[in-house]
């Protein structure tokens, strides 16, 4: 089932749950910062986990699977008009 819920995700959660993401390499390259929050677009939910795509800096996207309890605790993403 695809669900339309945008959440705010921190570096710590990304680092803890990213499977193929080398966060240290991405920190050095400036693609991610450890003091920022990012947009996590919810793309799929299952009974025990949720799949999200995280929009990192410089237009990079990262696919992450989060336990449902972690996903449910994430705050909603606040869009700001520029």
PDB file of N, CA, C and O in Angstrom, residues 1-10 13-14 16-17 38-54 64-77:
ATOM      1  N   UNK A   1       0.843  -1.176   0.000  1.00  0.00           N
ATOM      2  CA  UNK A   1       0.000   0.000   0.000  1.00  0.00           C
ATOM      3  C   UNK A   1       0.889   1.240   0.000  1.00  0.00           C
ATOM      4  O   UNK A   1       1.828   1.343   0.765  1.00  0.00           O
ATOM      5  N   UNK A   2       0.608   2.191  -0.870  1.00  0.00           N
ATOM      6  CA  UNK A   2       1.368   3.433  -0.907  1.00  0.00           C
ATOM      7  C   UNK A   2       0.626   4.474  -0.092  1.00  0.00           C
ATOM      8  O   UNK A   2      -0.581   4.636  -0.218  1.00  0.00           O
ATOM      9  N   UNK A   3       1.361   5.168   0.749  1.00  0.00           N
ATOM     10  CA  UNK A   3       0.780   6.151   1.653  1.00  0.00           C
ATOM     11  C   UNK A   3       1.471   7.487   1.431  1.00  0.00           C
ATOM     12  O   UNK A   3       2.679   7.538   1.227  1.00  0.00           O
ATOM     13  N   UNK A   4       0.717   8.572   1.467  1.00  0.00           N
ATOM     14  CA  UNK A   4       1.285   9.894   1.224  1.00  0.00           C
ATOM     15  C   UNK A   4       1.484  10.618   2.552  1.00  0.00           C
ATOM     16  O   UNK A   4       0.612  11.354   2.995  1.00  0.00           O
ATOM     17  N   UNK A   5       2.607  10.370   3.197  1.00  0.00           N
ATOM     18  CA  UNK A   5       2.938  11.020   4.461  1.00  0.00           C
ATOM     19  C   UNK A   5       4.381  11.490   4.363  1.00  0.00           C
ATOM     20  O   UNK A   5       5.281  10.688   4.138  1.00  0.00           O
ATOM     21  N   UNK A   6       4.604  12.783   4.495  1.00  0.00           N
ATOM     22  CA  UNK A   6       5.959  13.306   4.480  1.00  0.00           C
ATOM     23  C   UNK A   6       6.392  13.565   5.916  1.00  0.00           C
ATOM     24  O   UNK A   6       5.679  14.195   6.689  1.00  0.00           O
ATOM     25  N   UNK A   7       7.567  13.049   6.265  1.00  0.00           N
ATOM     26  CA  UNK A   7       8.076  13.174   7.624  1.00  0.00           C
ATOM     27  C   UNK A   7       9.431  13.866   7.607  1.00  0.00           C
ATOM     28  O   UNK A   7      10.101  13.949   6.585  1.00  0.00           O
ATOM     29  N   UNK A   8       9.832  14.334   8.756  1.00  0.00           N
ATOM     30  CA  UNK A   8      11.132  14.963   8.954  1.00  0.00           C
ATOM     31  C   UNK A   8      12.040  13.938   9.618  1.00  0.00           C
ATOM     32  O   UNK A   8      11.682  13.356  10.639  1.00  0.00           O
ATOM     33  N   UNK A   9      13.225  13.723   9.028  1.00  0.00           N
ATOM     34  CA  UNK A   9      14.122  12.694   9.539  1.00  0.00           C
ATOM     35  C   UNK A   9      15.492  13.306   9.814  1.00  0.00           C
ATOM     36  O   UNK A   9      15.989  14.110   9.038  1.00  0.00           O
ATOM     37  N   UNK A  10      16.083  12.928  10.927  1.00  0.00           N
ATOM     38  CA  UNK A  10      17.379  13.477  11.326  1.00  0.00           C
ATOM     39  C   UNK A  10      18.523  12.594  10.833  1.00  0.00           C
ATOM     40  O   UNK A  10      18.340  11.435  10.468  1.00  0.00           O
ATOM     41  N   UNK A  13      18.959   9.149  12.666  1.00  0.00           N
ATOM     42  CA  UNK A  13      18.059   8.070  12.254  1.00  0.00           C
ATOM     43  C   UNK A  13      18.473   7.537  10.887  1.00  0.00           C
ATOM     44  O   UNK A  13      18.468   6.333  10.656  1.00  0.00           O
ATOM     45  N   UNK A  14      18.854   8.438   9.984  1.00  0.00           N
ATOM     46  CA  UNK A  14      19.345   8.002   8.671  1.00  0.00           C
ATOM     47  C   UNK A  14      20.555   7.098   8.850  1.00  0.00           C
ATOM     48  O   UNK A  14      20.628   6.012   8.276  1.00  0.00           O
ATOM     49  N   UNK A  16      21.493   5.335  11.426  1.00  0.00           N
ATOM     50  CA  UNK A  16      21.181   4.082  12.114  1.00  0.00           C
ATOM     51  C   UNK A  16      20.462   3.063  11.230  1.00  0.00           C
ATOM     52  O   UNK A  16      20.591   1.869  11.448  1.00  0.00           O
ATOM     53  N   UNK A  17      19.728   3.531  10.211  1.00  0.00           N
ATOM     54  CA  UNK A  17      18.883   2.619   9.448  1.00  0.00           C
ATOM     55  C   UNK A  17      19.227   2.505   7.966  1.00  0.00           C
ATOM     56  O   UNK A  17      18.617   1.700   7.267  1.00  0.00           O
ATOM     57  N   UNK A  38      15.981  16.218   7.298  1.00  0.00           N
ATOM     58  CA  UNK A  38      15.708  16.020   5.885  1.00  0.00           C
ATOM     59  C   UNK A  38      14.274  15.552   5.666  1.00  0.00           C
ATOM     60  O   UNK A  38      13.629  15.051   6.581  1.00  0.00           O
ATOM     61  N   UNK A  39      13.813  15.692   4.424  1.00  0.00           N
ATOM     62  CA  UNK A  39      12.485  15.250   4.030  1.00  0.00           C
ATOM     63  C   UNK A  39      12.517  13.756   3.757  1.00  0.00           C
ATOM     64  O   UNK A  39      13.325  13.275   2.971  1.00  0.00           O
ATOM     65  N   UNK A  40      11.627  13.017   4.408  1.00  0.00           N
ATOM     66  CA  UNK A  40      11.462  11.589   4.160  1.00  0.00           C
ATOM     67  C   UNK A  40      10.080  11.387   3.549  1.00  0.00           C
ATOM     68  O   UNK A  40       9.064  11.612   4.201  1.00  0.00           O
ATOM     69  N   UNK A  41      10.050  11.000   2.282  1.00  0.00           N
ATOM     70  CA  UNK A  41       8.791  10.783   1.582  1.00  0.00           C
ATOM     71  C   UNK A  41       8.408   9.321   1.754  1.00  0.00           C
ATOM     72  O   UNK A  41       9.138   8.426   1.339  1.00  0.00           O
ATOM     73  N   UNK A  42       7.281   9.091   2.378  1.00  0.00           N
ATOM     74  CA  UNK A  42       6.794   7.739   2.670  1.00  0.00           C
ATOM     75  C   UNK A  42       6.277   7.123   1.383  1.00  0.00           C
ATOM     76  O   UNK A  42       5.397   7.678   0.730  1.00  0.00           O
ATOM     77  N   UNK A  43       6.829   5.984   0.991  1.00  0.00           N
ATOM     78  CA  UNK A  43       6.405   5.376  -0.265  1.00  0.00           C
ATOM     79  C   UNK A  43       5.676   4.046  -0.093  1.00  0.00           C
ATOM     80  O   UNK A  43       4.928   3.639  -0.966  1.00  0.00           O
ATOM     81  N   UNK A  44       5.914   3.357   1.033  1.00  0.00           N
ATOM     82  CA  UNK A  44       5.268   2.056   1.204  1.00  0.00           C
ATOM     83  C   UNK A  44       5.254   1.664   2.674  1.00  0.00           C
ATOM     84  O   UNK A  44       6.204   1.926   3.388  1.00  0.00           O
ATOM     85  N   UNK A  45       4.151   1.058   3.108  1.00  0.00           N
ATOM     86  CA  UNK A  45       4.114   0.584   4.492  1.00  0.00           C
ATOM     87  C   UNK A  45       3.784  -0.905   4.534  1.00  0.00           C
ATOM     88  O   UNK A  45       3.119  -1.439   3.662  1.00  0.00           O
ATOM     89  N   UNK A  46       4.306  -1.540   5.563  1.00  0.00           N
ATOM     90  CA  UNK A  46       4.100  -2.963   5.836  1.00  0.00           C
ATOM     91  C   UNK A  46       3.824  -3.080   7.328  1.00  0.00           C
ATOM     92  O   UNK A  46       4.022  -2.114   8.067  1.00  0.00           O
ATOM     93  N   UNK A  47       3.391  -4.210   7.802  1.00  0.00           N
ATOM     94  CA  UNK A  47       3.078  -4.331   9.231  1.00  0.00           C
ATOM     95  C   UNK A  47       4.251  -3.992  10.158  1.00  0.00           C
ATOM     96  O   UNK A  47       4.049  -3.403  11.216  1.00  0.00           O
ATOM     97  N   UNK A  48       5.484  -4.331   9.770  1.00  0.00           N
ATOM     98  CA  UNK A  48       6.632  -4.135  10.665  1.00  0.00           C
ATOM     99  C   UNK A  48       7.603  -3.050  10.237  1.00  0.00           C
ATOM    100  O   UNK A  48       8.492  -2.680  10.991  1.00  0.00           O
ATOM    101  N   UNK A  49       7.471  -2.557   9.000  1.00  0.00           N
ATOM    102  CA  UNK A  49       8.419  -1.548   8.535  1.00  0.00           C
ATOM    103  C   UNK A  49       7.764  -0.635   7.509  1.00  0.00           C
ATOM    104  O   UNK A  49       6.715  -0.936   6.958  1.00  0.00           O
ATOM    105  N   UNK A  50       8.410   0.525   7.291  1.00  0.00           N
ATOM    106  CA  UNK A  50       7.965   1.505   6.317  1.00  0.00           C
ATOM    107  C   UNK A  50       9.144   1.855   5.422  1.00  0.00           C
ATOM    108  O   UNK A  50      10.280   1.953   5.894  1.00  0.00           O
ATOM    109  N   UNK A  51       8.857   2.054   4.134  1.00  0.00           N
ATOM    110  CA  UNK A  51       9.902   2.429   3.184  1.00  0.00           C
ATOM    111  C   UNK A  51       9.765   3.909   2.875  1.00  0.00           C
ATOM    112  O   UNK A  51       8.662   4.394   2.623  1.00  0.00           O
ATOM    113  N   UNK A  52      10.892   4.614   2.897  1.00  0.00           N
ATOM    114  CA  UNK A  52      10.900   6.038   2.602  1.00  0.00           C
ATOM    115  C   UNK A  52      12.039   6.348   1.630  1.00  0.00           C
ATOM    116  O   UNK A  52      13.009   5.607   1.534  1.00  0.00           O
ATOM    117  N   UNK A  53      11.884   7.454   0.931  1.00  0.00           N
ATOM    118  CA  UNK A  53      12.975   8.020   0.155  1.00  0.00           C
ATOM    119  C   UNK A  53      13.323   9.326   0.838  1.00  0.00           C
ATOM    120  O   UNK A  53      12.455  10.176   1.068  1.00  0.00           O
ATOM    121  N   UNK A  54      14.600   9.492   1.190  1.00  0.00           N
ATOM    122  CA  UNK A  54      15.054  10.688   1.887  1.00  0.00           C
ATOM    123  C   UNK A  54      15.738  11.611   0.882  1.00  0.00           C
ATOM    124  O   UNK A  54      16.608  11.183   0.120  1.00  0.00           O
ATOM    125  N   UNK A  64      15.445   4.211   2.252  1.00  0.00           N
ATOM    126  CA  UNK A  64      15.694   3.683   3.596  1.00  0.00           C
ATOM    127  C   UNK A  64      14.447   2.929   4.077  1.00  0.00           C
ATOM    128  O   UNK A  64      13.317   3.372   3.853  1.00  0.00           O
ATOM    129  N   UNK A  65      14.669   1.819   4.741  1.00  0.00           N
ATOM    130  CA  UNK A  65      13.591   1.067   5.376  1.00  0.00           C
ATOM    131  C   UNK A  65      13.688   1.293   6.878  1.00  0.00           C
ATOM    132  O   UNK A  65      14.732   1.075   7.479  1.00  0.00           O
ATOM    133  N   UNK A  66      12.597   1.758   7.471  1.00  0.00           N
ATOM    134  CA  UNK A  66      12.551   2.052   8.906  1.00  0.00           C
ATOM    135  C   UNK A  66      11.575   1.123   9.607  1.00  0.00           C
ATOM    136  O   UNK A  66      10.509   0.829   9.063  1.00  0.00           O
ATOM    137  N   UNK A  67      11.891   0.703  10.834  1.00  0.00           N
ATOM    138  CA  UNK A  67      10.880  -0.004  11.620  1.00  0.00           C
ATOM    139  C   UNK A  67       9.662   0.910  11.807  1.00  0.00           C
ATOM    140  O   UNK A  67       9.808   2.129  11.937  1.00  0.00           O
ATOM    141  N   UNK A  68       8.479   0.341  11.802  1.00  0.00           N
ATOM    142  CA  UNK A  68       7.254   1.132  11.907  1.00  0.00           C
ATOM    143  C   UNK A  68       7.249   2.021  13.143  1.00  0.00           C
ATOM    144  O   UNK A  68       6.831   3.178  13.084  1.00  0.00           O
ATOM    145  N   UNK A  69       7.742   1.510  14.274  1.00  0.00           N
ATOM    146  CA  UNK A  69       7.738   2.328  15.491  1.00  0.00           C
ATOM    147  C   UNK A  69       8.638   3.555  15.354  1.00  0.00           C
ATOM    148  O   UNK A  69       8.338   4.620  15.884  1.00  0.00           O
ATOM    149  N   UNK A  70       9.731   3.444  14.628  1.00  0.00           N
ATOM    150  CA  UNK A  70      10.624   4.591  14.381  1.00  0.00           C
ATOM    151  C   UNK A  70       9.933   5.571  13.445  1.00  0.00           C
ATOM    152  O   UNK A  70       9.914   6.777  13.697  1.00  0.00           O
ATOM    153  N   UNK A  71       9.360   5.063  12.363  1.00  0.00           N
ATOM    154  CA  UNK A  71       8.668   5.938  11.410  1.00  0.00           C
ATOM    155  C   UNK A  71       7.531   6.706  12.080  1.00  0.00           C
ATOM    156  O   UNK A  71       7.365   7.902  11.856  1.00  0.00           O
ATOM    157  N   UNK A  72       6.743   6.032  12.895  1.00  0.00           N
ATOM    158  CA  UNK A  72       5.600   6.683  13.547  1.00  0.00           C
ATOM    159  C   UNK A  72       6.012   7.802  14.495  1.00  0.00           C
ATOM    160  O   UNK A  72       5.237   8.725  14.726  1.00  0.00           O
ATOM    161  N   UNK A  73       7.223   7.748  15.031  1.00  0.00           N
ATOM    162  CA  UNK A  73       7.700   8.785  15.952  1.00  0.00           C
ATOM    163  C   UNK A  73       8.257  10.012  15.232  1.00  0.00           C
ATOM    164  O   UNK A  73       8.455  11.049  15.857  1.00  0.00           O
ATOM    165  N   UNK A  74       8.517   9.899  13.929  1.00  0.00           N
ATOM    166  CA  UNK A  74       9.058  11.038  13.179  1.00  0.00           C
ATOM    167  C   UNK A  74       8.002  12.138  13.079  1.00  0.00           C
ATOM    168  O   UNK A  74       6.830  11.851  12.825  1.00  0.00           O
ATOM    169  N   UNK A  75       8.413  13.400  13.248  1.00  0.00           N
ATOM    170  CA  UNK A  75       7.441  14.495  13.099  1.00  0.00           C
ATOM    171  C   UNK A  75       7.097  14.715  11.625  1.00  0.00           C
ATOM    172  O   UNK A  75       7.877  14.392  10.739  1.00  0.00           O
ATOM    173  N   UNK A  76       5.922  15.268  11.390  1.00  0.00           N
ATOM    174  CA  UNK A  76       5.530  15.627  10.022  1.00  0.00           C
ATOM    175  C   UNK A  76       6.478  16.702   9.500  1.00  0.00           C
ATOM    176  O   UNK A  76       6.916  17.569  10.243  1.00  0.00           O
ATOM    177  N   UNK A  77       6.759  16.637   8.219  1.00  0.00           N
ATOM    178  CA  UNK A  77       7.623  17.633   7.588  1.00  0.00           C
ATOM    179  C   UNK A  77       6.851  18.923   7.389  1.00  0.00           C
ATOM    180  O   UNK A  77       5.712  18.904   6.926  1.00  0.00           O
TER     181      UNK A  77
END
